[in-house]
mmCIF file of C-alpha atoms in Angstrom:
data_model
loop_
_atom_site.group_PDB
_atom_site.id
_atom_site.type_symbol
_atom_site.label_atom_id
_atom_site.label_comp_id
_atom_site.label_asym_id
_atom_site.label_seq_id
_atom_site.Cartn_x
_atom_site.Cartn_y
_atom_site.Cartn_z
ATOM 1 C CA MET V 14 130.155 95.277 155.255
ATOM 2 C CA VAL V 15 129.344 93.890 151.885
ATOM 3 C CA ALA V 16 127.114 91.333 153.403
ATOM 4 C CA ARG V 17 125.074 94.179 155.034
ATOM 5 C CA GLU V 18 124.961 96.170 151.793
ATOM 6 C CA PHE V 19 123.586 93.102 150.061
ATOM 7 C CA ARG V 20 120.907 92.325 152.269
ATOM 8 C CA VAL V 21 119.889 96.197 152.484
ATOM 9 C CA GLY V 22 119.798 96.022 148.696
ATOM 10 C CA LEU V 23 117.778 92.657 148.477
ATOM 11 C CA MET V 24 115.404 94.424 151.163
ATOM 12 C CA LEU V 25 114.900 97.350 148.934
ATOM 13 C CA GLY V 26 114.823 95.290 145.869
ATOM 14 C CA LEU V 27 111.962 93.109 147.231
ATOM 15 C CA LEU V 28 109.952 96.084 148.273
ATOM 16 C CA LEU V 29 110.290 98.009 145.016
ATOM 17 C CA GLY V 30 110.154 94.879 142.995
ATOM 18 C CA SER V 31 106.662 93.829 144.651
ATOM 19 C CA VAL V 32 105.168 97.188 144.125
ATOM 20 C CA ALA V 33 106.179 97.158 140.597
ATOM 21 C CA PHE V 34 105.185 93.700 139.992
ATOM 22 C CA VAL V 35 101.634 94.486 141.094
ATOM 23 C CA LEU V 36 101.495 97.857 139.298
ATOM 24 C CA ALA V 37 102.677 96.492 135.926
ATOM 25 C CA SER V 38 100.552 93.446 136.489
ATOM 26 C CA VAL V 39 97.569 95.693 136.791
ATOM 27 C CA VAL V 40 98.394 97.968 133.985
ATOM 28 C CA TYR V 41 99.879 95.440 131.559
ATOM 29 C CA ASN V 42 100.194 91.765 132.504
ATOM 30 C CA ARG V 43 101.901 89.374 134.856
ATOM 31 C CA SER V 44 104.668 88.540 132.226
ATOM 32 C CA LEU V 45 105.696 92.195 132.009
ATOM 33 C CA GLY V 46 105.012 92.621 136.001
ATOM 34 C CA ALA V 47 107.641 89.727 136.624
ATOM 35 C CA VAL V 48 110.048 91.228 134.383
ATOM 36 C CA ILE V 49 109.954 94.521 135.958
ATOM 37 C CA GLY V 50 109.557 93.252 139.340
ATOM 38 C CA LEU V 51 112.558 90.868 139.050
ATOM 39 C CA SER V 52 114.645 93.334 137.413
ATOM 40 C CA LEU V 53 114.266 95.840 140.096
ATOM 41 C CA LEU V 54 115.173 93.032 142.793
ATOM 42 C CA ALA V 55 118.141 91.781 140.893
ATOM 43 C CA VAL V 56 119.474 95.836 140.067
ATOM 44 C CA CYS V 57 118.849 96.999 143.673
ATOM 45 C CA THR V 58 120.705 94.143 145.156
ATOM 46 C CA MET V 59 123.482 94.432 142.782
ATOM 47 C CA ALA V 60 123.806 97.926 143.081
ATOM 48 C CA ALA V 61 123.979 97.897 146.647
ATOM 49 C CA THR V 62 126.459 95.279 146.892
ATOM 50 C CA VAL V 63 128.690 97.128 144.336
ATOM 51 C CA GLY V 64 128.336 100.234 146.108
ATOM 52 C CA GLY V 65 129.385 98.874 149.446
ATOM 53 C CA ALA V 66 132.456 97.028 147.951
ATOM 54 C CA MET V 67 133.833 99.559 145.757
ATOM 55 C CA PRO V 68 135.285 101.819 148.469
ATOM 56 C CA LEU V 69 136.757 98.511 149.919
ATOM 57 C CA VAL V 70 138.418 97.730 146.782
ATOM 58 C CA ALA V 71 139.754 101.521 146.208
ATOM 59 C CA ARG V 72 141.276 101.565 149.718
ATOM 60 C CA ALA V 73 142.906 98.383 149.042
ATOM 61 C CA LEU V 74 144.402 99.813 145.857
ATOM 62 C CA HIS V 75 145.362 103.093 147.790
ATOM 63 C CA ALA V 76 143.158 105.308 145.987
ATOM 64 C CA ASP V 77 140.870 107.639 147.253
ATOM 65 C CA PRO V 78 137.347 105.954 147.658
ATOM 66 C CA ALA V 79 135.137 108.999 147.070
ATOM 67 C CA VAL V 80 137.061 109.699 143.497
ATOM 68 C CA PHE V 81 137.400 106.053 142.562
ATOM 69 C CA SER V 82 133.868 104.822 143.242
ATOM 70 C CA ASN V 83 131.393 107.221 142.105
ATOM 71 C CA PRO V 84 132.131 107.177 138.247
ATOM 72 C CA PHE V 85 132.713 103.432 138.302
ATOM 73 C CA ILE V 86 129.723 102.558 140.224
ATOM 74 C CA SER V 87 127.361 104.742 137.990
ATOM 75 C CA THR V 88 128.714 103.288 134.958
ATOM 76 C CA PHE V 89 128.851 99.904 136.105
ATOM 77 C CA VAL V 90 125.392 99.747 137.463
ATOM 78 C CA ASP V 91 123.800 101.408 134.521
ATOM 79 C CA ALA V 92 125.450 99.055 132.172
ATOM 80 C CA THR V 93 124.828 95.948 134.161
ATOM 81 C CA GLY V 94 121.342 96.809 135.035
ATOM 82 C CA LEU V 95 120.530 97.130 131.086
ATOM 83 C CA VAL V 96 122.252 93.555 130.807
ATOM 84 C CA ILE V 97 120.115 92.189 133.750
ATOM 85 C CA TYR V 98 116.919 93.709 132.236
ATOM 86 C CA PHE V 99 117.402 92.255 129.066
ATOM 87 C CA LEU V 100 118.282 88.704 130.441
ATOM 88 C CA ILE V 101 115.382 88.473 132.584
ATOM 89 C CA ALA V 102 112.917 89.675 129.674
ATOM 90 C CA LYS V 103 114.426 87.031 127.321
ATOM 91 C CA ALA V 104 114.006 84.392 130.004
ATOM 92 C CA VAL V 105 110.416 85.468 131.066
ATOM 93 C CA LEU V 106 109.042 86.793 127.754
ATOM 94 C CA PRO V 107 108.201 84.592 124.626
ATOM 95 C CA ILE V 108 110.925 86.639 122.769
#
């Protein structure tokens, strides 16, 4: 199940990242487009994978998956998404 969610997140990230890369490259420049596109790819993949894995982890801990997963997934994906964005920006842009 986690592998399937990873593939779905990867496909969604490729689609959204490609569109964002093209739009940001046209409006701003290719470097910023690369940061935005790669960030979307990474965050979508990570979010789908974590979203698919958390109910399984909750079930293993004998917790209600609905209660356990929603607050944790939201917080984890938001915080990790910012870290991913800044790491990619630092790697791509001359900062």
